[in-house]
PDB file of C-alpha atoms in Angstrom:
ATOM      1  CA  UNK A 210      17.676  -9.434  13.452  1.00 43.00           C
ATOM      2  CA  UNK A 211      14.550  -9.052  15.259  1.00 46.00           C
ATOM      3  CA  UNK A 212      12.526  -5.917  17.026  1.00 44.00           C
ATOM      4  CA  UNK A 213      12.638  -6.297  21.186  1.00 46.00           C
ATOM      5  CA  UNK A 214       9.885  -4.002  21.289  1.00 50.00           C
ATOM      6  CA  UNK A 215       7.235  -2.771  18.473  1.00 67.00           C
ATOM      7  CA  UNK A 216       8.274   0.599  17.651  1.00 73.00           C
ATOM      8  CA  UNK A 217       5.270   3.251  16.653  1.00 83.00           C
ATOM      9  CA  UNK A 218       4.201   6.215  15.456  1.00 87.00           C
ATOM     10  CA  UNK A 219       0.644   8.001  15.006  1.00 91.00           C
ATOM     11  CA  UNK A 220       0.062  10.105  11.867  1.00 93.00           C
ATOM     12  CA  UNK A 221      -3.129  11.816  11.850  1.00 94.00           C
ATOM     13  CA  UNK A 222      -5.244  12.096   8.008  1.00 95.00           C
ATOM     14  CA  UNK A 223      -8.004  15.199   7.517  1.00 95.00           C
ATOM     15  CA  UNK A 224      -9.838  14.298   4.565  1.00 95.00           C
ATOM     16  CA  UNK A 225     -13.028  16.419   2.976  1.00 96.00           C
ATOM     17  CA  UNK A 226     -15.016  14.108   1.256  1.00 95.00           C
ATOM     18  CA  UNK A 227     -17.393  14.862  -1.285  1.00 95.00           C
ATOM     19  CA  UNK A 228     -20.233  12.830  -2.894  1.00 94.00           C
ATOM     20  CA  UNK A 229     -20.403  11.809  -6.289  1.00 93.00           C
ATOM     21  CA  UNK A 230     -23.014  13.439  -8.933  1.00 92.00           C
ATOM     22  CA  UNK A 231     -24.602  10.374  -9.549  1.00 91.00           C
ATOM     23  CA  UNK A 232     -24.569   9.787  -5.330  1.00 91.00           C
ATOM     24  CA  UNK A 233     -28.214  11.308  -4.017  1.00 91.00           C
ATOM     25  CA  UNK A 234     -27.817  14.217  -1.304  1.00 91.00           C
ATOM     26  CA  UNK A 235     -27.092  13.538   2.528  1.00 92.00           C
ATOM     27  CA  UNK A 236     -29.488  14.013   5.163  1.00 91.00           C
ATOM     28  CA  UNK A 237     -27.918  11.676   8.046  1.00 91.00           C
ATOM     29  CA  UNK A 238     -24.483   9.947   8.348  1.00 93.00           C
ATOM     30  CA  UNK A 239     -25.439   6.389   9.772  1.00 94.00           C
ATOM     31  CA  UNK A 240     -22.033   4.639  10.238  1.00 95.00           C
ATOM     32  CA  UNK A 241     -18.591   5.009   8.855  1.00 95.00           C
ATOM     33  CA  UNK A 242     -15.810   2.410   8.514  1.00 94.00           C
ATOM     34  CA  UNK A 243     -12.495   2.775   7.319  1.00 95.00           C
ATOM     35  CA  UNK A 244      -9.694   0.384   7.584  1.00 96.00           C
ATOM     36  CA  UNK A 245      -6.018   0.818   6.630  1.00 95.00           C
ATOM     37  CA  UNK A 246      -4.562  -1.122   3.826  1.00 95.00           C
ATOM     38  CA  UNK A 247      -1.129  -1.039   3.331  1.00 93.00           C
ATOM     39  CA  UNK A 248       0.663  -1.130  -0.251  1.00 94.00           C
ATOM     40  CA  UNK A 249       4.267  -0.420   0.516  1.00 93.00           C
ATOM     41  CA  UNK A 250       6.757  -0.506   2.672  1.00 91.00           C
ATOM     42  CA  UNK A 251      10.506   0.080   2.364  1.00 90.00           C
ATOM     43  CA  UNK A 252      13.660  -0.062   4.356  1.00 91.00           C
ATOM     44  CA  UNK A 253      16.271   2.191   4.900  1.00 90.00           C
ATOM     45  CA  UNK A 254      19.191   2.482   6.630  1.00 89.00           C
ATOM     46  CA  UNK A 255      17.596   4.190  10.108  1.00 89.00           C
ATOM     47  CA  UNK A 256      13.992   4.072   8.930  1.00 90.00           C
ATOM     48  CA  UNK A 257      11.221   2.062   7.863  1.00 91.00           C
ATOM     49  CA  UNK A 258       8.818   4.094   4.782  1.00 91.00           C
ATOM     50  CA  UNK A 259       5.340   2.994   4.946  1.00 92.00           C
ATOM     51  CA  UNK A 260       2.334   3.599   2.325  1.00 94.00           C
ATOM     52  CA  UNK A 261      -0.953   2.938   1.734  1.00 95.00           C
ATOM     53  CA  UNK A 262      -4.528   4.081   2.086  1.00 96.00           C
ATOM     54  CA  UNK A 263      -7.646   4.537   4.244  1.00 96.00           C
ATOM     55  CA  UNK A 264     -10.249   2.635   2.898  1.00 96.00           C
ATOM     56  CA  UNK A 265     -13.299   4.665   4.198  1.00 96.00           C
ATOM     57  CA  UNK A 266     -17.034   3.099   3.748  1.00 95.00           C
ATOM     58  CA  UNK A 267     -19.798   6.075   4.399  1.00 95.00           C
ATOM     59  CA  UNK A 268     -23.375   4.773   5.152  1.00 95.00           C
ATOM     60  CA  UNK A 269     -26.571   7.399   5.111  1.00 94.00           C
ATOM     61  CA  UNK A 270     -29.892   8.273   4.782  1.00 92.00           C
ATOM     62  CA  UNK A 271     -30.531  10.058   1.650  1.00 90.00           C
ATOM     63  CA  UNK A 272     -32.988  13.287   0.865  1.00 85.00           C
ATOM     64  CA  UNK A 273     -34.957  11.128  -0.842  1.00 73.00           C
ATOM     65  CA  UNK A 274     -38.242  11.318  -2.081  1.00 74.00           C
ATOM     66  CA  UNK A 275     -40.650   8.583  -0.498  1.00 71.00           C
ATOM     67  CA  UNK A 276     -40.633   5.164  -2.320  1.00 68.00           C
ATOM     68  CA  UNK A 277     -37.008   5.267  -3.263  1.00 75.00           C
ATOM     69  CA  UNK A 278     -33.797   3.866  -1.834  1.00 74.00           C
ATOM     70  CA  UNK A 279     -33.502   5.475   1.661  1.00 88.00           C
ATOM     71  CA  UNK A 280     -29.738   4.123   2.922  1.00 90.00           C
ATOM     72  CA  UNK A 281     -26.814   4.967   0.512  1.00 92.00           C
ATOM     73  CA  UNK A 282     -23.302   4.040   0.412  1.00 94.00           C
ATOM     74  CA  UNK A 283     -20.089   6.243  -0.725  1.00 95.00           C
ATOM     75  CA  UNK A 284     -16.539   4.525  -0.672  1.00 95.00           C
ATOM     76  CA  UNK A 285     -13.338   6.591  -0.842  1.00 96.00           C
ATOM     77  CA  UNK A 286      -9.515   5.944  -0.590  1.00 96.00           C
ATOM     78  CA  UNK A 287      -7.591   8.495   1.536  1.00 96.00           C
ATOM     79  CA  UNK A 288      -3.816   7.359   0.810  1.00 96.00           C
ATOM     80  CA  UNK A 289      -1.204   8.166   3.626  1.00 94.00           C
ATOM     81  CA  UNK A 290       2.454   8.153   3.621  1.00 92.00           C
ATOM     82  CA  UNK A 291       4.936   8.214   6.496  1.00 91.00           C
ATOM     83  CA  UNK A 292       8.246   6.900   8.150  1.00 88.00           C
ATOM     84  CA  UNK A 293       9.421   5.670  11.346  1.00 87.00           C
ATOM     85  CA  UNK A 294      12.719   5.706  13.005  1.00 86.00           C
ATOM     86  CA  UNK A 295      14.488   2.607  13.857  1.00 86.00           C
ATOM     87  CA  UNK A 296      18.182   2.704  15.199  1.00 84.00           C
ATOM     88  CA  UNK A 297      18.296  -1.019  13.737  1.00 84.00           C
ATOM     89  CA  UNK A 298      16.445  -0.629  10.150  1.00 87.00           C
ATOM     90  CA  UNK A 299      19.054  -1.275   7.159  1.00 89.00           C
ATOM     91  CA  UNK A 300      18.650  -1.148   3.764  1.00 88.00           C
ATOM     92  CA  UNK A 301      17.762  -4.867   2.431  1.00 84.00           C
ATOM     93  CA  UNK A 302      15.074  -5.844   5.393  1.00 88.00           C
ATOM     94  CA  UNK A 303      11.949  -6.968   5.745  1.00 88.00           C
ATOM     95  CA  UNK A 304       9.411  -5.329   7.997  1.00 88.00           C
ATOM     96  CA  UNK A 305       6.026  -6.006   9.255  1.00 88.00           C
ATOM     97  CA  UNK A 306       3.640  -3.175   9.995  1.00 88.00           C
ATOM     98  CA  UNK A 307       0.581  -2.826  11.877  1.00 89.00           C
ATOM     99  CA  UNK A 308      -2.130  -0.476  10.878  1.00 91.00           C
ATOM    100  CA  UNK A 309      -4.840   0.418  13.170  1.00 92.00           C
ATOM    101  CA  UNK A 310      -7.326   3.312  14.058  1.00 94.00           C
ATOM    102  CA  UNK A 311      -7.082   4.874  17.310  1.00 93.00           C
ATOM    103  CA  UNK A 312      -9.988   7.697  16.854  1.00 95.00           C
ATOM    104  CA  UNK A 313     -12.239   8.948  13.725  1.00 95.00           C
ATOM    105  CA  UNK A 314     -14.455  11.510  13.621  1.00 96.00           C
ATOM    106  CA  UNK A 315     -16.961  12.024  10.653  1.00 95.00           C
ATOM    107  CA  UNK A 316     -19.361  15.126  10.092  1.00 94.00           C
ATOM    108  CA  UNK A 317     -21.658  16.085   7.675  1.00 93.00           C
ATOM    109  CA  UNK A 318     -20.509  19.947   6.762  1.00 94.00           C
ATOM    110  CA  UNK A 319     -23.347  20.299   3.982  1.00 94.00           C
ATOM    111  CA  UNK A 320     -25.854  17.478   2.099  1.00 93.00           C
ATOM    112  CA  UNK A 321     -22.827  17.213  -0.458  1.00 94.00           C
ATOM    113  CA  UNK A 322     -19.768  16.858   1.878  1.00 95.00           C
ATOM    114  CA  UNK A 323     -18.382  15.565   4.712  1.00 96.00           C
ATOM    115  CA  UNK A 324     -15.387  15.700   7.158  1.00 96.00           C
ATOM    116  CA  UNK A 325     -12.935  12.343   8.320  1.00 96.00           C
ATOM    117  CA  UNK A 326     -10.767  13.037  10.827  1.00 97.00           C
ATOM    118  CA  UNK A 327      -8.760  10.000  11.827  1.00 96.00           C
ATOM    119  CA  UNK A 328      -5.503   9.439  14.197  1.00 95.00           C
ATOM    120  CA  UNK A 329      -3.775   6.422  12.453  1.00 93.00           C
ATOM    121  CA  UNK A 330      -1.394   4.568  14.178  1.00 92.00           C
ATOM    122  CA  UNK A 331       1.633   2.551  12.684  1.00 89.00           C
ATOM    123  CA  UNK A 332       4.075   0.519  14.602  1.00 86.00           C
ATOM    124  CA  UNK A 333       7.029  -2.112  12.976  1.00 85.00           C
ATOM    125  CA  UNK A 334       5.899  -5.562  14.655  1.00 83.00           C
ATOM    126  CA  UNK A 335       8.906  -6.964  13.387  1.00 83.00           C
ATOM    127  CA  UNK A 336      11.963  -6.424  11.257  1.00 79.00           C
ATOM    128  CA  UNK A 337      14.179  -9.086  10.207  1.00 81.00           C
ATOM    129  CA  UNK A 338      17.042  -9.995   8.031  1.00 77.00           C
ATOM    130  CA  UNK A 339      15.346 -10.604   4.228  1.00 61.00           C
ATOM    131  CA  UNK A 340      14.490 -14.288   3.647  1.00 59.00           C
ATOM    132  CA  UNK A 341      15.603 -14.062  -0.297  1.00 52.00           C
ATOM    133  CA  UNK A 342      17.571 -12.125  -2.128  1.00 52.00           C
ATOM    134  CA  UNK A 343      17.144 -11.002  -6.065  1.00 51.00           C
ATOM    135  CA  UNK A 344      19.857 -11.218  -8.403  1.00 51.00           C
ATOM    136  CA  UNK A 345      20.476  -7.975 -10.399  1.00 50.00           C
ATOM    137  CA  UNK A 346      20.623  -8.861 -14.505  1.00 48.00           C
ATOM    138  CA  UNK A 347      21.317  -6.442 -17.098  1.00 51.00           C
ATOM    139  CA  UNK A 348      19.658  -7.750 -20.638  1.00 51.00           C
ATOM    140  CA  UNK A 349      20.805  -6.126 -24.060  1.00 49.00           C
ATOM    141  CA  UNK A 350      17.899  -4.499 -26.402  1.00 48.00           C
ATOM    142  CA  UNK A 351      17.858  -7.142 -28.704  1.00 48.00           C
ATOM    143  CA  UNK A 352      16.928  -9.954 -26.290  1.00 46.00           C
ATOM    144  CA  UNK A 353      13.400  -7.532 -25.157  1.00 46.00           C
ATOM    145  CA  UNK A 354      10.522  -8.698 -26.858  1.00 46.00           C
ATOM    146  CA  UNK A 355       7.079  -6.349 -27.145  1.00 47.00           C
ATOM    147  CA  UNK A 356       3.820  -7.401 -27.312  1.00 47.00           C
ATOM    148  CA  UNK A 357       4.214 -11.244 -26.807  1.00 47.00           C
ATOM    149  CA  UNK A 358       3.596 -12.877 -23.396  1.00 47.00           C
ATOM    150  CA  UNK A 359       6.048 -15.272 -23.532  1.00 49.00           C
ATOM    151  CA  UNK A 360      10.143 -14.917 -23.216  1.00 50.00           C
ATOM    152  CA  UNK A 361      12.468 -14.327 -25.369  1.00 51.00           C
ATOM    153  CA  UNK A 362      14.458 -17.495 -26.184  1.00 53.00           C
ATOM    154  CA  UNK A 363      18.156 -17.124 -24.969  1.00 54.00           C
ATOM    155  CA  UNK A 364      20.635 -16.853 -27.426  1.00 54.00           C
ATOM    156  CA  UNK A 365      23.821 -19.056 -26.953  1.00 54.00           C
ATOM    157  CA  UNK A 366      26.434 -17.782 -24.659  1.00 51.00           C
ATOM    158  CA  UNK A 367      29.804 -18.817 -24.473  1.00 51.00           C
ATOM    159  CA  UNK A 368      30.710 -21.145 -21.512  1.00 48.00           C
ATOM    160  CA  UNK A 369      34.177 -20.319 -19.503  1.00 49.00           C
ATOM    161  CA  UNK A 370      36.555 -22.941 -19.928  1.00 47.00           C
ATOM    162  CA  UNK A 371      35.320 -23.712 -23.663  1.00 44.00           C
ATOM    163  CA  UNK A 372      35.874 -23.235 -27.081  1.00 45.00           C
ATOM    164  CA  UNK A 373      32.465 -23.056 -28.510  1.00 46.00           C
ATOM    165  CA  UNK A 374      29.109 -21.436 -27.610  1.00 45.00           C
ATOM    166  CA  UNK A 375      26.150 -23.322 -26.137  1.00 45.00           C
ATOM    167  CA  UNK A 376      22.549 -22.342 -25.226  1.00 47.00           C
ATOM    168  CA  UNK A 377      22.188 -22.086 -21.975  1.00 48.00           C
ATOM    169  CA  UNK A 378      19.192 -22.961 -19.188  1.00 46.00           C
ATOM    170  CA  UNK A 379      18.212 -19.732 -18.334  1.00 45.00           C
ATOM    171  CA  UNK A 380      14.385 -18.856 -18.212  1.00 44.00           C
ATOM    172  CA  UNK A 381      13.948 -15.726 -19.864  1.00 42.00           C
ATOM    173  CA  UNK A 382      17.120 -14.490 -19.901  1.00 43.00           C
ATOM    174  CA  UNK A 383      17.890 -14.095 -16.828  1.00 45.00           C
ATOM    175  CA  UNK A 384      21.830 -15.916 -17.080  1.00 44.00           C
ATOM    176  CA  UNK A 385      24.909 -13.472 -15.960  1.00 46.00           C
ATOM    177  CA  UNK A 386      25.985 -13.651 -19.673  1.00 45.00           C
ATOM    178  CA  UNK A 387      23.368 -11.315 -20.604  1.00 41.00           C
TER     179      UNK A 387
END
């Protein structure tokens, strides 16, 4: 199943930011960027749950004394949350988002901090059926190793239709006998 028609919504983020200690005073905000990453996104019957975070990139001019490093950088991570509605979203699909910036607005409140206003707007490009599906396994205790890389070798399982036990093929333990 397939969107007709890219469904959005527009969430809007007011963030303080503040420099580090180890980040030299601001006297002049020369450029911001900020782009949205996303990190999850889920699917539920009616709605599609998006996360992630502004990644925000502050260039200025520092109060610096002469012969030092005039332009300065300060990175930050605002992280967002939000849903939107979709009469067609079911548990089980996949979704694609977009993630774009319609307006941001940075000011310097004091040489220490500064203001990020930003309108953020998500939309579903698409939502379709999912392309794979994972097979739930439940393993016992004994069969969960700690502290070594590699899996645990499968014990032998009795096969259906057979008198005696066998290993079996699995990769880590992931057979329906465990």
């Amino acid at each position: 199943m397939g969107c007709r028609h890219q469904v959005k919504k527009q969430i809007t983020l007011d963030s303080c930011l503040v420099l580090a200690e180890n980040k030299p005073d601001m006297e002049q905000i020369i450029r911001v960027t900020a782009q949205p990453v996303m990190t999850k996104v889920i699917v539920i019957r009616r709605k599609v749950v998006m996360a992630g975070y502004l990644d925000v990139l502050i260039e200025y001019a520092a109060c610096a004394p002469c012969h030092t490093q005039p332009i300065h950088f300060a990175a930050y991570q605002i992280p967002f949350s939000h849903f939107v509605d979709h009469s067609g979203a079911r548990a089980g699909q996949d979704a694609r988002i977009s993630a774009d910036i319609e307006f941001q607005r940075c000011q310097s409140v004091n040489r220490r901090t500064a203001t990020l206003f930003t309108i953020l707007r998500l939309g579903i490009v698409k939502l379709e059926t999912a392309r794979y599906q994972t097979k739930k396994t439940v393993c016992s205790a004994e069969h969960i190793s700690s502290g070594s890389d590699e899996p645990p070798p499968c014990p032998p399982h009795p096969i259906p239709d057979s008198s005696h036990s066998q290993p079996c093929s699995c990769v880590s333990c992931l057979c329906e006998h465990c």
